Short mmCIF file of C-alpha atoms in Angstrom, two decimals:
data_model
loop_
_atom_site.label_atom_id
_atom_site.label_comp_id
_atom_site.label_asym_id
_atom_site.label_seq_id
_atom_site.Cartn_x
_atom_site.Cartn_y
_atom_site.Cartn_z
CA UNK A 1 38.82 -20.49 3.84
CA UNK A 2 37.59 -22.43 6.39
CA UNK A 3 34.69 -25.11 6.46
CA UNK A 4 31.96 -23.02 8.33
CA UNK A 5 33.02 -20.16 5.97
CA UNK A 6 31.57 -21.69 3.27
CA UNK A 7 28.32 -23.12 4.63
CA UNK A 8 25.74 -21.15 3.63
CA UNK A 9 24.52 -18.05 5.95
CA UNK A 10 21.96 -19.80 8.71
CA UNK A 11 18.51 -17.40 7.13
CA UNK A 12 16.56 -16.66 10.50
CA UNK A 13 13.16 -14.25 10.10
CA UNK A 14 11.02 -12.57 12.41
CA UNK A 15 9.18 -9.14 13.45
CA UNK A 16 8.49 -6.19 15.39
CA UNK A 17 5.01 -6.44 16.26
CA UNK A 18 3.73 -3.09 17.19
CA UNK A 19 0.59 -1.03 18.41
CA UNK A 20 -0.79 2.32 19.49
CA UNK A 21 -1.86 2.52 22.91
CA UNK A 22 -2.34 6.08 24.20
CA UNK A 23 -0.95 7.44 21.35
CA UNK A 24 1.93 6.00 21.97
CA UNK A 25 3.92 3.19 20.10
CA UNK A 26 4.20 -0.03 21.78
CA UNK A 27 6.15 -3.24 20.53
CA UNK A 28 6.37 -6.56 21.30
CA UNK A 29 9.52 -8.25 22.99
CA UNK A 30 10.07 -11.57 24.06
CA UNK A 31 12.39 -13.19 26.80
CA UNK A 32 14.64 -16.30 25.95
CA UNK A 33 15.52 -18.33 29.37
CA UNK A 34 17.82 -20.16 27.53
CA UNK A 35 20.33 -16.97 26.78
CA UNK A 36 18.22 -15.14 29.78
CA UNK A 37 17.79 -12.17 26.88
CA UNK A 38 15.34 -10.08 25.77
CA UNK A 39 14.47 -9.83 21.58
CA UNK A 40 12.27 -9.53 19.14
CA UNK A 41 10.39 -13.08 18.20
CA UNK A 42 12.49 -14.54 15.14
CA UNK A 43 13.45 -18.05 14.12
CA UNK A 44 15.28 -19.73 11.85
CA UNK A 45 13.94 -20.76 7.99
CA UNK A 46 12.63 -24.19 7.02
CA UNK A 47 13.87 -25.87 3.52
CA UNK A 48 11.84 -24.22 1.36
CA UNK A 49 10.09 -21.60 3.05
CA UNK A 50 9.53 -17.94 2.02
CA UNK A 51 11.22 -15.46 4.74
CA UNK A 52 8.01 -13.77 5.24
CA UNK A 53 6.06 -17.14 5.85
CA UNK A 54 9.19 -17.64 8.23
CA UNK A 55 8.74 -14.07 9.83
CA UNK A 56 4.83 -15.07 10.37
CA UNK A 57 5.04 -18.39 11.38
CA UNK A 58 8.24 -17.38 14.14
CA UNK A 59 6.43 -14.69 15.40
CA UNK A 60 2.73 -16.83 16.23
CA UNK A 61 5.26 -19.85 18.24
CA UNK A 62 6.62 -17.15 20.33
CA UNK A 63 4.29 -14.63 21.01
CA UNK A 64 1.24 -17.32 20.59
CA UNK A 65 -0.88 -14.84 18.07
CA UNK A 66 -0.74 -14.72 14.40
CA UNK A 67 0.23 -11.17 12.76
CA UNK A 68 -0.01 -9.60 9.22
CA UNK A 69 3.39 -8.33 8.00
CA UNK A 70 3.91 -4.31 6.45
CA UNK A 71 7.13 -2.86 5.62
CA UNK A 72 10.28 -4.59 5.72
CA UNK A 73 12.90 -3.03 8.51
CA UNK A 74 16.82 -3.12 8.55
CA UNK A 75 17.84 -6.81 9.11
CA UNK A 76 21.51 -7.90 10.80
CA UNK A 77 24.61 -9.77 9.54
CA UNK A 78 26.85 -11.20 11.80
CA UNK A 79 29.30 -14.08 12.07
CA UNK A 80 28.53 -17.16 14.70
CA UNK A 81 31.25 -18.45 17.23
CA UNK A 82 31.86 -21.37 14.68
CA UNK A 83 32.33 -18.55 11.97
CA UNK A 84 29.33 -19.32 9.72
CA UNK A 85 27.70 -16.16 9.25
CA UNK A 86 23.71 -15.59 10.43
CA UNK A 87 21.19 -13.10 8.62
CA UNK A 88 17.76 -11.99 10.10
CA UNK A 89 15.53 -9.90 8.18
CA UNK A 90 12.60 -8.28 10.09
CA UNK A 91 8.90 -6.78 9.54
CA UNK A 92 7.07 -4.56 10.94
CA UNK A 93 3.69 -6.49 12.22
CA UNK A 94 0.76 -5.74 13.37
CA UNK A 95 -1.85 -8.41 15.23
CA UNK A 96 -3.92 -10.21 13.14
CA UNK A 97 -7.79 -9.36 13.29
CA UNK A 98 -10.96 -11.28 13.24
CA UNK A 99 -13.11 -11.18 11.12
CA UNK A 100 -10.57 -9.03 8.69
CA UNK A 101 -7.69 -11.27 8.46
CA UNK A 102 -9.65 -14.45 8.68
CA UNK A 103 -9.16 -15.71 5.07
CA UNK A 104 -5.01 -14.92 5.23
CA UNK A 105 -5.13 -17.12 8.25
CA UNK A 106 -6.41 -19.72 7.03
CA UNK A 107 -4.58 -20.10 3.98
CA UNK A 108 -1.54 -20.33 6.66
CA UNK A 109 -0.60 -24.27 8.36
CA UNK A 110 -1.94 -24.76 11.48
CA UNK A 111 0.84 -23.46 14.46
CA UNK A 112 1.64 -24.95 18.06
CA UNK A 113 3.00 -22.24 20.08
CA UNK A 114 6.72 -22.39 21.44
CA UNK A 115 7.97 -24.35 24.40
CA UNK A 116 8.30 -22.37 27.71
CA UNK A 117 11.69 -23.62 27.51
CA UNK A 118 12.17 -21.77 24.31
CA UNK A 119 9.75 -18.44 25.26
CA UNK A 120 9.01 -17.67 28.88
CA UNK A 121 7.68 -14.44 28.69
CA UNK A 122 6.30 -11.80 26.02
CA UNK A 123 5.30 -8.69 27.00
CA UNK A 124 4.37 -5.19 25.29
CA UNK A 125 6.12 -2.51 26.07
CA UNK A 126 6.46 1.40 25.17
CA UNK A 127 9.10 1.55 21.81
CA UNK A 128 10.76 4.70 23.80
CA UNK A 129 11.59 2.13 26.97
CA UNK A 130 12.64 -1.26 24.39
CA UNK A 131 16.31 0.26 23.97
CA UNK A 132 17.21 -0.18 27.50
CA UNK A 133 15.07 -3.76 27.59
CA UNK A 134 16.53 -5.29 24.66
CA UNK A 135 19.69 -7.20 25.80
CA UNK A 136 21.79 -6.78 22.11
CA UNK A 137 22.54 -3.19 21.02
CA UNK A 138 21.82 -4.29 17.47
CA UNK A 139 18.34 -4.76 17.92
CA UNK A 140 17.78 -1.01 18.39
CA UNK A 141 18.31 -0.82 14.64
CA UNK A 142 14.71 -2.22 13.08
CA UNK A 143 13.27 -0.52 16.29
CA UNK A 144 14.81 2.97 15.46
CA UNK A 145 13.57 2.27 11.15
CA UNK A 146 10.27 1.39 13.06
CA UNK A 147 9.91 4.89 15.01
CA UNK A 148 10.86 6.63 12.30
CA UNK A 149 7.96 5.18 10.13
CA UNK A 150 5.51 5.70 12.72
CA UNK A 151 6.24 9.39 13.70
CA UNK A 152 6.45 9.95 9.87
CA UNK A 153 2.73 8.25 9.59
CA UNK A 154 4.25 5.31 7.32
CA UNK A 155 3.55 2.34 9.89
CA UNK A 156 -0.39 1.45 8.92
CA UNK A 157 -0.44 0.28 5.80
CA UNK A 158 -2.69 -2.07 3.62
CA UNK A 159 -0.39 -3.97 0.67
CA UNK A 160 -1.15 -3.96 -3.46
CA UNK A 161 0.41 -7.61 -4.48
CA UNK A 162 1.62 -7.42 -7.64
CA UNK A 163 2.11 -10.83 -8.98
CA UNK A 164 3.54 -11.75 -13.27
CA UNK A 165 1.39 -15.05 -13.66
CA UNK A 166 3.73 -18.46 -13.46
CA UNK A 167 5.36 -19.98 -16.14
CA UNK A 168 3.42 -20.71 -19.30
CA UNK A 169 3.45 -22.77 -22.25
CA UNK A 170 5.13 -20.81 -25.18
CA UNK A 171 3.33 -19.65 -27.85
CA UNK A 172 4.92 -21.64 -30.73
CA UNK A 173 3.86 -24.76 -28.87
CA UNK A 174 0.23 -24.24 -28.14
CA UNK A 175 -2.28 -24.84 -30.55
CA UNK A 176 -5.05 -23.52 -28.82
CA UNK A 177 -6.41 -19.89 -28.16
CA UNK A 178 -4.25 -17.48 -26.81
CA UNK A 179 -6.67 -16.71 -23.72
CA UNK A 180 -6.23 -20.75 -22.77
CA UNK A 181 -2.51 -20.92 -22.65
CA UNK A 182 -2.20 -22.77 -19.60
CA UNK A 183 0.65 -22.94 -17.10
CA UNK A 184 3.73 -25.27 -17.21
CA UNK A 185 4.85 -27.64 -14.13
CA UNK A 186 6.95 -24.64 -13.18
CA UNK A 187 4.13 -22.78 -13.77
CA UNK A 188 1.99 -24.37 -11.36
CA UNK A 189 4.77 -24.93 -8.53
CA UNK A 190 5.29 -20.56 -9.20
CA UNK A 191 1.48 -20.58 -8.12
CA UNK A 192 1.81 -22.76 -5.04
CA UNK A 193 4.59 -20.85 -3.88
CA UNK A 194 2.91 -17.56 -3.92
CA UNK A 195 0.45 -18.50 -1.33
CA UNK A 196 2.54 -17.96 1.78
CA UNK A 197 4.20 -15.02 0.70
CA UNK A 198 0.28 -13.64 0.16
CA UNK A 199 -1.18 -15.32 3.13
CA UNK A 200 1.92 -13.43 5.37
CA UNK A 201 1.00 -9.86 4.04
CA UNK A 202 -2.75 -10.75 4.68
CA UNK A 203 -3.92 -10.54 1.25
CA UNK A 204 -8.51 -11.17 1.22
CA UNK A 205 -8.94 -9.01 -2.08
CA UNK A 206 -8.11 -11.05 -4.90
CA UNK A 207 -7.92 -9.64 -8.45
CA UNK A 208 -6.85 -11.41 -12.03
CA UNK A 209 -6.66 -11.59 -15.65
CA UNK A 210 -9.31 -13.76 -16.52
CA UNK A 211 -7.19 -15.69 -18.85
CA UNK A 212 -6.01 -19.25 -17.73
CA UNK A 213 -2.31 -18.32 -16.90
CA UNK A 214 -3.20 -15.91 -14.27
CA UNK A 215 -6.14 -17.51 -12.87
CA UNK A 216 -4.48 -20.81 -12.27
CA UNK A 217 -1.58 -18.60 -10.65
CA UNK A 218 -3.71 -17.38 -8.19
CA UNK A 219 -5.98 -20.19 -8.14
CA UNK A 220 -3.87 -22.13 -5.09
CA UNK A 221 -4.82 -19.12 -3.01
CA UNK A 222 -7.99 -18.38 -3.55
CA UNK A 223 -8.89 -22.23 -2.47
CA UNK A 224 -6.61 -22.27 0.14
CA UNK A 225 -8.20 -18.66 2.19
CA UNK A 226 -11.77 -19.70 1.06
CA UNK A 227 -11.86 -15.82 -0.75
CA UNK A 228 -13.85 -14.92 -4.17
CA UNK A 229 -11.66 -13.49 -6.66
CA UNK A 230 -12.71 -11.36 -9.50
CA UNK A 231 -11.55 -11.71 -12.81
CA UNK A 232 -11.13 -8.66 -15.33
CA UNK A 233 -10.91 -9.16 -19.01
CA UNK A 234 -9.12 -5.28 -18.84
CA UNK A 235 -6.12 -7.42 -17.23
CA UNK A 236 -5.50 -9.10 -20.10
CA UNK A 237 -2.56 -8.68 -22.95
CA UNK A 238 -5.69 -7.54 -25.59
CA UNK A 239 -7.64 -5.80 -23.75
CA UNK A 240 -4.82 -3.81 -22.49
CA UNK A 241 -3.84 -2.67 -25.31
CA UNK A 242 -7.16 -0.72 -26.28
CA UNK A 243 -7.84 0.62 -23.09
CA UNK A 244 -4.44 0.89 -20.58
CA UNK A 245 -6.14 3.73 -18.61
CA UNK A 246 -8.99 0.97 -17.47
CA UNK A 247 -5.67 -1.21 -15.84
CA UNK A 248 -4.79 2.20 -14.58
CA UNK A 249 -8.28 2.82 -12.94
CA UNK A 250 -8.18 -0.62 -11.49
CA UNK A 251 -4.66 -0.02 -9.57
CA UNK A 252 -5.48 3.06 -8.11
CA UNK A 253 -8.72 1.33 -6.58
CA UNK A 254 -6.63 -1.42 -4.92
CA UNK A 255 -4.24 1.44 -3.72
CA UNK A 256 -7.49 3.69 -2.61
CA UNK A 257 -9.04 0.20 -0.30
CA UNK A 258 -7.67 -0.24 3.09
CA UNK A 259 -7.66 -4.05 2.31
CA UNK A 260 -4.84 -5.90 1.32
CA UNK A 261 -4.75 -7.15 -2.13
CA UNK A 262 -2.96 -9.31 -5.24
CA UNK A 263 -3.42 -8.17 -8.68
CA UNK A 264 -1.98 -11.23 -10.96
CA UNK A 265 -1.64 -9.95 -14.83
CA UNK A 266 0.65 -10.29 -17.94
CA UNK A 267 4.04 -8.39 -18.95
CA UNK A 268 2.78 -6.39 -21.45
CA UNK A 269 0.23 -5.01 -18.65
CA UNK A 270 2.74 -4.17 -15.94
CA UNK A 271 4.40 -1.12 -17.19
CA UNK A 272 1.14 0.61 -16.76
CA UNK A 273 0.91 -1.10 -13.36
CA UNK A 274 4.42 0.01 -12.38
CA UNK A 275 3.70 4.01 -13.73
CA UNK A 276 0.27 4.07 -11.35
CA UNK A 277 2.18 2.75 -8.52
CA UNK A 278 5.02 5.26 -9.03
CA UNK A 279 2.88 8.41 -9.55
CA UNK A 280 1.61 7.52 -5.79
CA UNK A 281 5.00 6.93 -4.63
CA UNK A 282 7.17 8.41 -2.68
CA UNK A 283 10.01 9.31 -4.40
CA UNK A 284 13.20 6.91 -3.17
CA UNK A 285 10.43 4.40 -3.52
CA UNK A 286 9.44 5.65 -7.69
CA UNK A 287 12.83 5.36 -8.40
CA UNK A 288 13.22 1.74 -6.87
CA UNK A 289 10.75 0.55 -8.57
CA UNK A 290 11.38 -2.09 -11.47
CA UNK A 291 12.46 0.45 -14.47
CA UNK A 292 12.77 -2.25 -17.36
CA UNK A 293 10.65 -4.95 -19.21
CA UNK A 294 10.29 -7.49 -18.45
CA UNK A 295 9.92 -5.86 -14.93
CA UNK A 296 8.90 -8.98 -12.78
CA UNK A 297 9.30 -12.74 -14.11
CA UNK A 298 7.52 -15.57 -14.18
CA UNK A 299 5.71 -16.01 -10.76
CA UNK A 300 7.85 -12.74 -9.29
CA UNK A 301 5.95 -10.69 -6.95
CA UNK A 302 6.27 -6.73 -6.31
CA UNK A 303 4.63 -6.00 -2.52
CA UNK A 304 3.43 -2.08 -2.73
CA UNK A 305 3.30 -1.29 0.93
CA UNK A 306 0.49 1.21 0.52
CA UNK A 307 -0.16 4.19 3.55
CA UNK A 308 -3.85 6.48 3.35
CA UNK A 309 -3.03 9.86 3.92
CA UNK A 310 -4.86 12.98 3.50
CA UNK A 311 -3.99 13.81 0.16
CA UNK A 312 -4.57 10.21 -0.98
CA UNK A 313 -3.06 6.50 -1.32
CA UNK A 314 0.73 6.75 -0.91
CA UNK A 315 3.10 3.96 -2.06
CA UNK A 316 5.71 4.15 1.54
CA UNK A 317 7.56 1.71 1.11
CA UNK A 318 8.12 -1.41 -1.69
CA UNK A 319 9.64 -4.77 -1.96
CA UNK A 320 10.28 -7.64 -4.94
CA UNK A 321 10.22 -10.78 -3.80
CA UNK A 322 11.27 -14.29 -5.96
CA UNK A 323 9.40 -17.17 -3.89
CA UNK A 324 11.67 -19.88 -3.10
CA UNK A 325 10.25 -23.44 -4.85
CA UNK A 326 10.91 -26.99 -3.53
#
């Protein structure tokens, strides 16, 4: 096997930003002088960084304005001329909004948009004319996954954030009360490392457990978008326990809101959680969903991509995601 072989895959991220214009679907392309190509805005991941920070961040240098990432769409695998191998994974975006998105926004690190060198031109076009505008044949496969969620009304969506508070202190070595437990340095580095991941799907609705494991887990967050949280002793282990159909209430309320939201909680409470999600899901996406405790760990996210249709909130599409830590 050769050296390049086994360097790790070079991780690149990035998105199809879309709209409705005239009823019809538009998207996003940009033009690279360099390769004289047309593509969809991606770049390349920095140490460290979640791929849907990556997708955000790529996506604001080269089409100079911030989006708020939805579904996930097929990504590409393919080898380089020095034979390392290159992955891109790809969301479907829309265009951030002001006031809404204001508070995901600012929990991001301030941007400085791409050289012209880099980006000379971005321009929207109609998604039935990007096929014969996009220079690589591959890149017609997110677009096609893209189409096919639109005309299927799966495109606008609002996400549910399911976060499993960071890593605690165990019980046999804290003296205190249970509701107190606080995190561990892991713990708190599992909090930090949500708050791209959150800030990227545009999360301003913050629920929690009021106990101290979840709301120093979400804590980083809610300081860094300037949002209120609320805190919900029904979230916790106890509380749970009595009254599971109040957790249940509570879900389908975040799936009912057309605001994007994090619900941070315990392991005990997420089986009840993960059945409300699935009795609004569609059915590939039920059956996806995690099946076994402990279901998420420590500081593991599950992003419910969450479409309002007619006959109610439906669960479209779903993805787990393990932040990265430094």
């Amino acid at each position: 096997m050769s050296a390049a072989a086994r360097t790790p895959a070079v991780r690149t991220a990035g998105g199809l930003v879309w709209r409705v214009a005239d009823g019809r679907l538009q998207v996003q392309v940009v033009h690279r002088p360099r390769y004289d190509d047309w593509s969809w805005p991606k770049g390349k991941l920095e140490a460290a960084e979640p791929e849907q920070a990556a997708a955000v961040r790529e996506v604001a240098e080269e089409t100079g304005g911030p989006v708020i990432i939805g579904p996930s769409l097929p990504g590409l695998r393919y080898k380089l001329p020095e034979g390392r191998w290159k992955t891109v994974r790809y969301w479907a975006a829309r265009e951030a909004r002001v006031p809404g998105d204001r508070a995901p926004l600012a929990a991001r690190p301030p941007l400085a948009p791409a050289s012209p060198d880099e980006i000379d031109k971005v321009e929207w076009v109609d998604a039935a004319d990007a096929p014969r505008i996009l220079t690589r044949r591959a890149d017609r496969k997110p677009l096609a996954a893209l189409v096919n969620e639109f005309e299927h009304g799966r495109l606008d969506t609002h996400a549910v954030v399911i976060v499993r508070h960071g890593r605690a202190t165990p019980r046999d070595a804290w003296h205190g009360e249970e509701p107190d437990r606080p995190l561990t340095p892991l713990g708190y580095a599992h909090a930090a490392a949500v708050v791209p991941v959150l800030a990227a799907y545009g999360v301003t609705t913050v629920l929690s457990s009021r106990w101290e494991r979840c709301a120093a887990t979400v804590e980083p967050y809610v300081r860094a978008a300037g949002v209120r949280p609320e805190y919900s002793e029904h979230l916790a282990e106890v509380e749970h326990e009595r009254s599971p159909a109040r957790v249940a209430a509570a879900v389908r309320q975040l799936l009912e809101t057309p605001r994007s939201s994090v619900l941070c909680t315990h392991r005990p409470v997420l089986s009840t959680v993960l059945d409300v999600l699935g009795q609004h899901s569609r059915r590939s996406v039920a059956d996806a969903l995690p099946g076994k405790d402990p279901y998420l760990e420590p500081g593991e996210m599950l992003v419910a991509h969450v479409a309002l249709t007619a006959k109610g909130p439906r669960v479209v599409a779903a993805e787990h995601v393990t932040p990265p830590l430094t």
